[in-house]
CSV table of C-alpha atoms and ligand atoms in Angstrom, one decimal:
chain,number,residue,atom,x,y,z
A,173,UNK,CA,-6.6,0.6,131.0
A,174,UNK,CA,-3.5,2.1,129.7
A,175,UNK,CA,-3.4,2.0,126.4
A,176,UNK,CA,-3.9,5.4,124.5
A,177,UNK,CA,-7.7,6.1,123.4
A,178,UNK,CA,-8.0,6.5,119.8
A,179,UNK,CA,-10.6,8.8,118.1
A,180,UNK,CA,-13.3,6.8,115.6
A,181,UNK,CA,-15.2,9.6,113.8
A,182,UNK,CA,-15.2,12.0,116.5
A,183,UNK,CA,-16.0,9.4,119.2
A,184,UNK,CA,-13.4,8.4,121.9
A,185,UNK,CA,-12.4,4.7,121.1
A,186,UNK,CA,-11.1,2.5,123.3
A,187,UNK,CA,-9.4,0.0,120.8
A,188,UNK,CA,-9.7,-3.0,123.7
A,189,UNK,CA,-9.8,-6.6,122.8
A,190,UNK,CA,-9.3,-8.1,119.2
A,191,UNK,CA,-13.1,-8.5,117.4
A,192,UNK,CA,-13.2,-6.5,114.4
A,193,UNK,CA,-13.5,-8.8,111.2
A,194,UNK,CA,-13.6,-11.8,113.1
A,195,UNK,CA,-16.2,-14.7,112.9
A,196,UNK,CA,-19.7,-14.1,114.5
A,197,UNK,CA,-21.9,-16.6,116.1
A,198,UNK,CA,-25.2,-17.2,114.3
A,199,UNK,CA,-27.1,-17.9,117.6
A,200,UNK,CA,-28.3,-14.3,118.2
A,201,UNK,CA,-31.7,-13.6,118.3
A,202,UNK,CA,-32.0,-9.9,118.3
A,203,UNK,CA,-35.6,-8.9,118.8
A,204,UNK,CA,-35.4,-5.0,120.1
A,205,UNK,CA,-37.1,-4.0,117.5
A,206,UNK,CA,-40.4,-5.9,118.9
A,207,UNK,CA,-39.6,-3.6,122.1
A,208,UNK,CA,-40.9,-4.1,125.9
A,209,UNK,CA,-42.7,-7.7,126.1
A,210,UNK,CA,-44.8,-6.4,129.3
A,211,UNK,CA,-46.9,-8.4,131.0
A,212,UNK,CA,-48.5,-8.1,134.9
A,213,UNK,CA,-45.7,-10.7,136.4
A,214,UNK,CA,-42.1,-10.1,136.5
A,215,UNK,CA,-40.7,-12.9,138.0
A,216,UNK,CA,-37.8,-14.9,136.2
A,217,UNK,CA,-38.4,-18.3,138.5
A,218,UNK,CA,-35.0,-20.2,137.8
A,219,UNK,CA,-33.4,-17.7,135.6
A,220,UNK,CA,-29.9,-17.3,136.6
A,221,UNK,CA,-27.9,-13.7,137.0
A,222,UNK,CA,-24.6,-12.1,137.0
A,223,UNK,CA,-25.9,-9.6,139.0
A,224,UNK,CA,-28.3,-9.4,142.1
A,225,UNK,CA,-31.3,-7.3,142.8
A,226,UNK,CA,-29.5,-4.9,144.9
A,227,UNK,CA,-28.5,-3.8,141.2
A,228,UNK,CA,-32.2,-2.4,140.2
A,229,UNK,CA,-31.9,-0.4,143.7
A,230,UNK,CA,-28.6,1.4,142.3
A,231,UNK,CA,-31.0,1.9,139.0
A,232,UNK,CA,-33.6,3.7,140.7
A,233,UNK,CA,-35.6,0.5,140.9
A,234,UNK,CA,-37.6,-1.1,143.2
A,235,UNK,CA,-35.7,-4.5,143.9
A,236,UNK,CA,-38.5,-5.9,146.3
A,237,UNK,CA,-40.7,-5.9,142.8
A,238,UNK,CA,-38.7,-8.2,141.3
A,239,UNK,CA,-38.1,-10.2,144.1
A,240,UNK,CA,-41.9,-10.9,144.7
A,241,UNK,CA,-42.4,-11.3,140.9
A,242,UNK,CA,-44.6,-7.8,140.4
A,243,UNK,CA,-43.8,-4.4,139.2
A,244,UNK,CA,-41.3,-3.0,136.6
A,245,UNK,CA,-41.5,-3.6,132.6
A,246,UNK,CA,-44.2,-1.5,130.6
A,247,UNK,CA,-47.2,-3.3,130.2
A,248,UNK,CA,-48.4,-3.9,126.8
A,249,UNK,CA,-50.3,-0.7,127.1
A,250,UNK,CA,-47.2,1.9,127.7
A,251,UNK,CA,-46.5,3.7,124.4
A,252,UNK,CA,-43.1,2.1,123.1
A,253,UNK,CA,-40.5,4.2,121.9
A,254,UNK,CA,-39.9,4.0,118.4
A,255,UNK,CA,-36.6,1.3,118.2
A,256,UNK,CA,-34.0,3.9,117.2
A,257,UNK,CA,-30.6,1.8,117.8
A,258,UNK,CA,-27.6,4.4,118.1
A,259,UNK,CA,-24.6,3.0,116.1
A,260,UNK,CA,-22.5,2.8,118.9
A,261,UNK,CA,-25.6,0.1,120.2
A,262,UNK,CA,-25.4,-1.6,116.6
A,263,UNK,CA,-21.2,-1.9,117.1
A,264,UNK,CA,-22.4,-3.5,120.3
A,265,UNK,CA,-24.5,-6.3,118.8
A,266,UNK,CA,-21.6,-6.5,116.6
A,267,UNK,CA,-19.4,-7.1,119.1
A,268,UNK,CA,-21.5,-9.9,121.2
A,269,UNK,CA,-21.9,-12.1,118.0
A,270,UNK,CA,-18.1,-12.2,118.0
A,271,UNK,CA,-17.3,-13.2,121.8
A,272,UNK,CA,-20.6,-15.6,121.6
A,273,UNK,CA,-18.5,-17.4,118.5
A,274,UNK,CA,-15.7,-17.0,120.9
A,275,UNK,CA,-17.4,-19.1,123.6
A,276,UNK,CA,-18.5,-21.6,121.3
A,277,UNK,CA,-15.1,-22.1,119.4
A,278,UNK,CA,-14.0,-23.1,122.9
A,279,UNK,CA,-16.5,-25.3,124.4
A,280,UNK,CA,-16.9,-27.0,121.4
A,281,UNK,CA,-13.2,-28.0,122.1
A,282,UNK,CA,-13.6,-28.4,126.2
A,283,UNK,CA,-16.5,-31.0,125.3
A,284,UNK,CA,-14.7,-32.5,122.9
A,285,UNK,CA,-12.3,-33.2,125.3
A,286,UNK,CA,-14.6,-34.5,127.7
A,287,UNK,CA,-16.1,-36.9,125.7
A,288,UNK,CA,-19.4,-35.0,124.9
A,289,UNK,CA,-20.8,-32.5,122.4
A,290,UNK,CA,-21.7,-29.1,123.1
A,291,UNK,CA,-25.0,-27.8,122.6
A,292,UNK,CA,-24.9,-23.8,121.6
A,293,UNK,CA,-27.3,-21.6,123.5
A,294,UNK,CA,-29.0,-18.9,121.6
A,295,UNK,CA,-28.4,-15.4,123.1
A,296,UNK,CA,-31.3,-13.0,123.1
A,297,UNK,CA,-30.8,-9.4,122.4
A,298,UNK,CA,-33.9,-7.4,123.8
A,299,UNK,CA,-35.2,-3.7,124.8
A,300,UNK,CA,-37.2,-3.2,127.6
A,301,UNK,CA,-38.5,-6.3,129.1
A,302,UNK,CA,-38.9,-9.8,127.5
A,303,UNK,CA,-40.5,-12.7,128.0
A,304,UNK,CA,-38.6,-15.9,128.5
A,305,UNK,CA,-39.2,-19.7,129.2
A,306,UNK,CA,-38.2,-18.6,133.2
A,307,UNK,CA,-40.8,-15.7,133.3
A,308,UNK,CA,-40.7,-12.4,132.3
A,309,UNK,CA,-37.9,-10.1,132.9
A,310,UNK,CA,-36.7,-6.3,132.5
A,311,UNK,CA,-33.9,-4.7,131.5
A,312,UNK,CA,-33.1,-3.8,135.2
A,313,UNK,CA,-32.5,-7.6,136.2
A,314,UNK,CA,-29.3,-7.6,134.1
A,315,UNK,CA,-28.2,-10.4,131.5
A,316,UNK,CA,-29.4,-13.9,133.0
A,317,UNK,CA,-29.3,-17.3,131.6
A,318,UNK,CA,-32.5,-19.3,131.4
A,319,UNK,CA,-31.6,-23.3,131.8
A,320,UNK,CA,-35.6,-23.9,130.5
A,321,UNK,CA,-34.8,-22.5,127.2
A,322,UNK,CA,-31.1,-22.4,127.4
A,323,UNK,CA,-31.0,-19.0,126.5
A,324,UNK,CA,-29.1,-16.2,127.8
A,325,UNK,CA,-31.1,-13.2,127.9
A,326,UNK,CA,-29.1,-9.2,127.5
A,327,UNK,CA,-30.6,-6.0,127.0
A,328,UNK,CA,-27.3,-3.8,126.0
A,329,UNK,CA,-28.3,-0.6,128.1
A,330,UNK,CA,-26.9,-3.3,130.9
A,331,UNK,CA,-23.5,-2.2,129.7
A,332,UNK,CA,-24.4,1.8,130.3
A,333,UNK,CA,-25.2,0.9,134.0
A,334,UNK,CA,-21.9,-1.2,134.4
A,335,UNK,CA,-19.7,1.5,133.4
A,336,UNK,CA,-21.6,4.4,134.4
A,337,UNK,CA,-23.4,3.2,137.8
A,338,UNK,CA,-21.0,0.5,138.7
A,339,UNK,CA,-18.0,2.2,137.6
A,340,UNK,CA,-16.8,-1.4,135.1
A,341,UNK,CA,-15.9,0.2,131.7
A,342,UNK,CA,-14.3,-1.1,128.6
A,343,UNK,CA,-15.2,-3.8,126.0
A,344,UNK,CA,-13.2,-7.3,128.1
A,345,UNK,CA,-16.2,-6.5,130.6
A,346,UNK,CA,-18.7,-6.4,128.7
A,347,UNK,CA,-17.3,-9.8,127.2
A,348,UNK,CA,-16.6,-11.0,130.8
A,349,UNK,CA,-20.6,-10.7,131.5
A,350,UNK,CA,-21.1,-12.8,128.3
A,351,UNK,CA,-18.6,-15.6,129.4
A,352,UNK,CA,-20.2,-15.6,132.5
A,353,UNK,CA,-23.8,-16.2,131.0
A,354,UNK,CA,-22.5,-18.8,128.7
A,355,UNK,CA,-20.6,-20.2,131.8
A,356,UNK,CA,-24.1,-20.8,133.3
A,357,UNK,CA,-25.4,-22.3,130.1
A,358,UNK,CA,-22.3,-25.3,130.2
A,359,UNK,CA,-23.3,-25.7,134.2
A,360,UNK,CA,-26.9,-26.2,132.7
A,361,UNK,CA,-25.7,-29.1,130.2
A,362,UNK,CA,-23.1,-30.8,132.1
A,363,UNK,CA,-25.6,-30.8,135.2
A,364,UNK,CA,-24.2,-28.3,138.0
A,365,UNK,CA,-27.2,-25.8,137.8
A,366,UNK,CA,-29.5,-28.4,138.8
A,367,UNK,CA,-27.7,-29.5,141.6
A,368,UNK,CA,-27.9,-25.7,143.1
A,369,UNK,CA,-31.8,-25.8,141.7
A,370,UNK,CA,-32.4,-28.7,144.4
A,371,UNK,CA,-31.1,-27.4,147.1
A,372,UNK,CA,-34.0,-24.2,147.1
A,373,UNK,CA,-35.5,-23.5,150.0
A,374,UNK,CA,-33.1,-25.4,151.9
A,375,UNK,CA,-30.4,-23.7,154.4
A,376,UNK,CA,-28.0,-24.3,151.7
A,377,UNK,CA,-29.8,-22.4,149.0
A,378,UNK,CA,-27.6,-19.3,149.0
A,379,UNK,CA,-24.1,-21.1,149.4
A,380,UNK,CA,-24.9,-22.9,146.7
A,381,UNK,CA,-25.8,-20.5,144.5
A,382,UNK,CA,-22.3,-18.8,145.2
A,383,UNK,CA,-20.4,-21.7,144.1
A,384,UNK,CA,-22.9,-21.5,141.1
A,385,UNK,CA,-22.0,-18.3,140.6
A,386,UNK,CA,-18.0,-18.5,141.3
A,387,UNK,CA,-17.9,-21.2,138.8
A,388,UNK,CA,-19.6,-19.4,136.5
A,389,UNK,CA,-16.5,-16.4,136.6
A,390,UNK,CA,-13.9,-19.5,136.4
A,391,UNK,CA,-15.7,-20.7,133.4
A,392,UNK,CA,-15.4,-16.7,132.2
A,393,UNK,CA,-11.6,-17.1,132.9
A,394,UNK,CA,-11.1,-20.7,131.4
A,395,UNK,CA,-12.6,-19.1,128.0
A,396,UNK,CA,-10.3,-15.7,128.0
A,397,UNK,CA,-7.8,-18.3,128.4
A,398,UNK,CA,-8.5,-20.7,125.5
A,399,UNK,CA,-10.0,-17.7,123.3
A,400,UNK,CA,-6.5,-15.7,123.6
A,401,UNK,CA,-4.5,-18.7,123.1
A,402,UNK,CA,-6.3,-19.6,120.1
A,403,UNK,CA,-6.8,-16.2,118.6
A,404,UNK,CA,-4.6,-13.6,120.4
A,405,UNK,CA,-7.8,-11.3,121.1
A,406,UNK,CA,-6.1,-9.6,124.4
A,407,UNK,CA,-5.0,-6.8,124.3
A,408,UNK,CA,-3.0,-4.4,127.1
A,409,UNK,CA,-5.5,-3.5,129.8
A,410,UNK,CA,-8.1,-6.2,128.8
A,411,UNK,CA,-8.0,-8.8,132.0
A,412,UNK,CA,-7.6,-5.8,134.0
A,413,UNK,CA,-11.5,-4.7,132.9
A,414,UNK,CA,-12.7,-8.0,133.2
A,415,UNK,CA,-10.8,-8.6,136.7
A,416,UNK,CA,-12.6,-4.6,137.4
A,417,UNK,CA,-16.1,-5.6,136.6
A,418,UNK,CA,-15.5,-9.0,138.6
A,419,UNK,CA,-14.6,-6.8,141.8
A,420,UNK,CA,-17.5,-4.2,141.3
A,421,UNK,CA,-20.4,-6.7,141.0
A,422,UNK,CA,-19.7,-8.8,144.2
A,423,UNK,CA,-22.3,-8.8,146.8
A,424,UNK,CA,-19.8,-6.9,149.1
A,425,UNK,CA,-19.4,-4.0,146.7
A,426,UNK,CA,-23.1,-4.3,145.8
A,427,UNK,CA,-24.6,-4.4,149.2
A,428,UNK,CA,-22.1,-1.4,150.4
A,429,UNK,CA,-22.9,0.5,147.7
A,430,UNK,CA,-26.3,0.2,147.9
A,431,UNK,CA,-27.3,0.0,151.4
A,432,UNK,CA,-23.9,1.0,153.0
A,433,UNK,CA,-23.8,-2.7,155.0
A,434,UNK,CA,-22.8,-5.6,153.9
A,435,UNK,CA,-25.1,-9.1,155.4
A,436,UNK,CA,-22.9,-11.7,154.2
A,437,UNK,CA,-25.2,-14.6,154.6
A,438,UNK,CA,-27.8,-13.2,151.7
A,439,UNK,CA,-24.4,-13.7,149.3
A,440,UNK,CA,-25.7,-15.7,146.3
A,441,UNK,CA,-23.1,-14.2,144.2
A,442,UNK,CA,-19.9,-14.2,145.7
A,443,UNK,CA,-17.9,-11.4,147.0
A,444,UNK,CA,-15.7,-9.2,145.1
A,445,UNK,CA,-12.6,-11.0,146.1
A,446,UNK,CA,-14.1,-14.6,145.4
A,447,UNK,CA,-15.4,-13.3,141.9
A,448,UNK,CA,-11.8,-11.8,140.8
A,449,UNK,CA,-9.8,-14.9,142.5
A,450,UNK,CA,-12.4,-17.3,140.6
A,451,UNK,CA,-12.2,-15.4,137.0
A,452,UNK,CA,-8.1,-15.5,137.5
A,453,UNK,CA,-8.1,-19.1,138.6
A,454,UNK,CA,-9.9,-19.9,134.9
A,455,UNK,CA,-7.6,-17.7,133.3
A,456,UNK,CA,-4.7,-19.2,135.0
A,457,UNK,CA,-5.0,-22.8,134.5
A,458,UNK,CA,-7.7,-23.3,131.4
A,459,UNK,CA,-8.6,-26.4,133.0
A,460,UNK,CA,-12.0,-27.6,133.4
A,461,UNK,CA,-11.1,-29.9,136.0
A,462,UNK,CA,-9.9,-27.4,138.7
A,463,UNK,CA,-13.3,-25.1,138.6
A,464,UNK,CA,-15.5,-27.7,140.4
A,465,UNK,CA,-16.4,-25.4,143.1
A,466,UNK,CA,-18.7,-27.9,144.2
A,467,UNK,CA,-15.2,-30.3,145.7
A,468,UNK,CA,-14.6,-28.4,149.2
A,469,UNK,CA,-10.7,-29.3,148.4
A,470,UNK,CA,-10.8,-27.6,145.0
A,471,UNK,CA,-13.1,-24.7,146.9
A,472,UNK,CA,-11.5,-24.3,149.5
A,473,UNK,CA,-7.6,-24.0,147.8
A,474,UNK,CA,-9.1,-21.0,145.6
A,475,UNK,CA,-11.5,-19.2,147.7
A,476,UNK,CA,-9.3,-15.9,148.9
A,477,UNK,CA,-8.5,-16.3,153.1
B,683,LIG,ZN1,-24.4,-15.7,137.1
């Protein structure tokens, strides 16, 4: 990130990508102020992640919990902190309306050119733990995408634990992880995600959920790609963050970080070189056609030797 920091009111600022003033999507729902949903279960059956479980284990969670749909969000009972939002968390909100628009400036376009009409998802903005048409889920799961309400679900103290515990700052990953979510949302409408959501349970189940996944970072790329041609919201430093974020959230990285081994077969993510070779591939070429990761030709010619 080499551009110089500037100073915003005593804060360090890193000026980063290109939002300030620009349009915002109207398709946030932001319901912190309601704070923790709660509830026995925490299972999110079908909801879809940018990041695995081994991710509540570098929080101080307990992964298995999630996994086996019990423990984690304050139950109804737990005495809820009053909702407080710092402004740097407002700015934040600020921010994900704009790269939301962002993504739906551009697949409004890639549909268009495919014949079809895109459907916006709504993005949920939450505290805590929320409830969503997939089962509940808490903060600790990360952002997901849930193709039974085709909404994308974020609590922002997600982006504290990328750049703090996974070591992914600046403001082009935190709009990566968006891109990525919405990337899940266009796999949901043009019919990939149920391709991967019949092949649970089978021997396939995890490879398939990588090329879910890997498309998903393509579709991230494809939009950078589109969204800087359109608008010139890159700035110096910007793929870099994204490309960052890409490497530090890959199974690989995960796993080793968390556990100090790596298992590759309980990938359903993608390692840290298919995630940054899959996010450049979509900012390389823009084209639609060449992220079917689901064509072994097309898969195999991008996946990194
Ligand atoms: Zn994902």
């Amino acid at each position: 990130m080499g551009h110089a920091l500037t100073t915003l009111r005593g804060r360090i600022y890193d000026p980063g990508m290109r939002w300030r003033g620009r349009k915002k999507s109207d398709n946030v729902e932001d319901i912190r102020a309601k704070g923790p949903a709660g509830g026995a279960g925490l299972a999110i059956g079908g909801g879809i992640g940018i990041v695995i479980a081994i991710v509540v284990l570098l929080m101080g969670g307990d992964p298995t919990a999630i996994l086996q749909g019990g423990g984690g969000g304050a139950g109804k009972g737990a005495p809820q902190a009053p909702f407080n939002p710092t402004p740097e968390e407002q700015e934040l909100v600020e921010f994900i309306k704009v790269v939301l628009r962002d993504t739906e400036d551009t697949w409004h376009q890639q549909f268009r050119l495919l014949g079809k009409r895109y459907e916006e998802p709504k993005l949920v903005i939450f505290r805590g733990s929320v409830k969503s048409a997939c089962g509940f889920a808490g903060a600790q799961m990360g952002p997901f995408y849930c193709p039974a309400d085709k909404k994308i679900y974020i609590d922002v103290s997600f982006y504290k634990m990328l750049r703090e515990k996974l070591g992914a700052p600046g403001d082009f990953a935190q709009a990566y992880v968006i891109a990525h979510e919405v990337g899940h949302h266009v796999q949901n409408l043009l019919g990939d995600s149920a391709r991967v959501h019949k092949a649970r349970g089978t021997p396939q189940q995890n490879a398939m959920s990588v090329r879910l996944e890997l498309q998903a970072d393509f579709y991230a790329g494809l939009w950078a790609h589109h969204a800087h041609r359109a608008k010139q919201i890159l700035e110096r430093g910007d793929i870099e963050e994204a490309i960052n974020a890409a490497e530090k959230i890959g199974d690989d990285a995960l796993q080793k970080k968390a556990q100090g081994r790596v298992v590759p077969d309980s990938f359903t993510h993608g390692s840290s070189a298919q995630r940054m070779a899959w996010f450049r591939h979509g900012l390389k070429t823009g084209d639609i056609q060449l992220g079917d990761t689901f064509n072994d030709r097309i898969y195999d010619a991008v996946n990194p030797r």
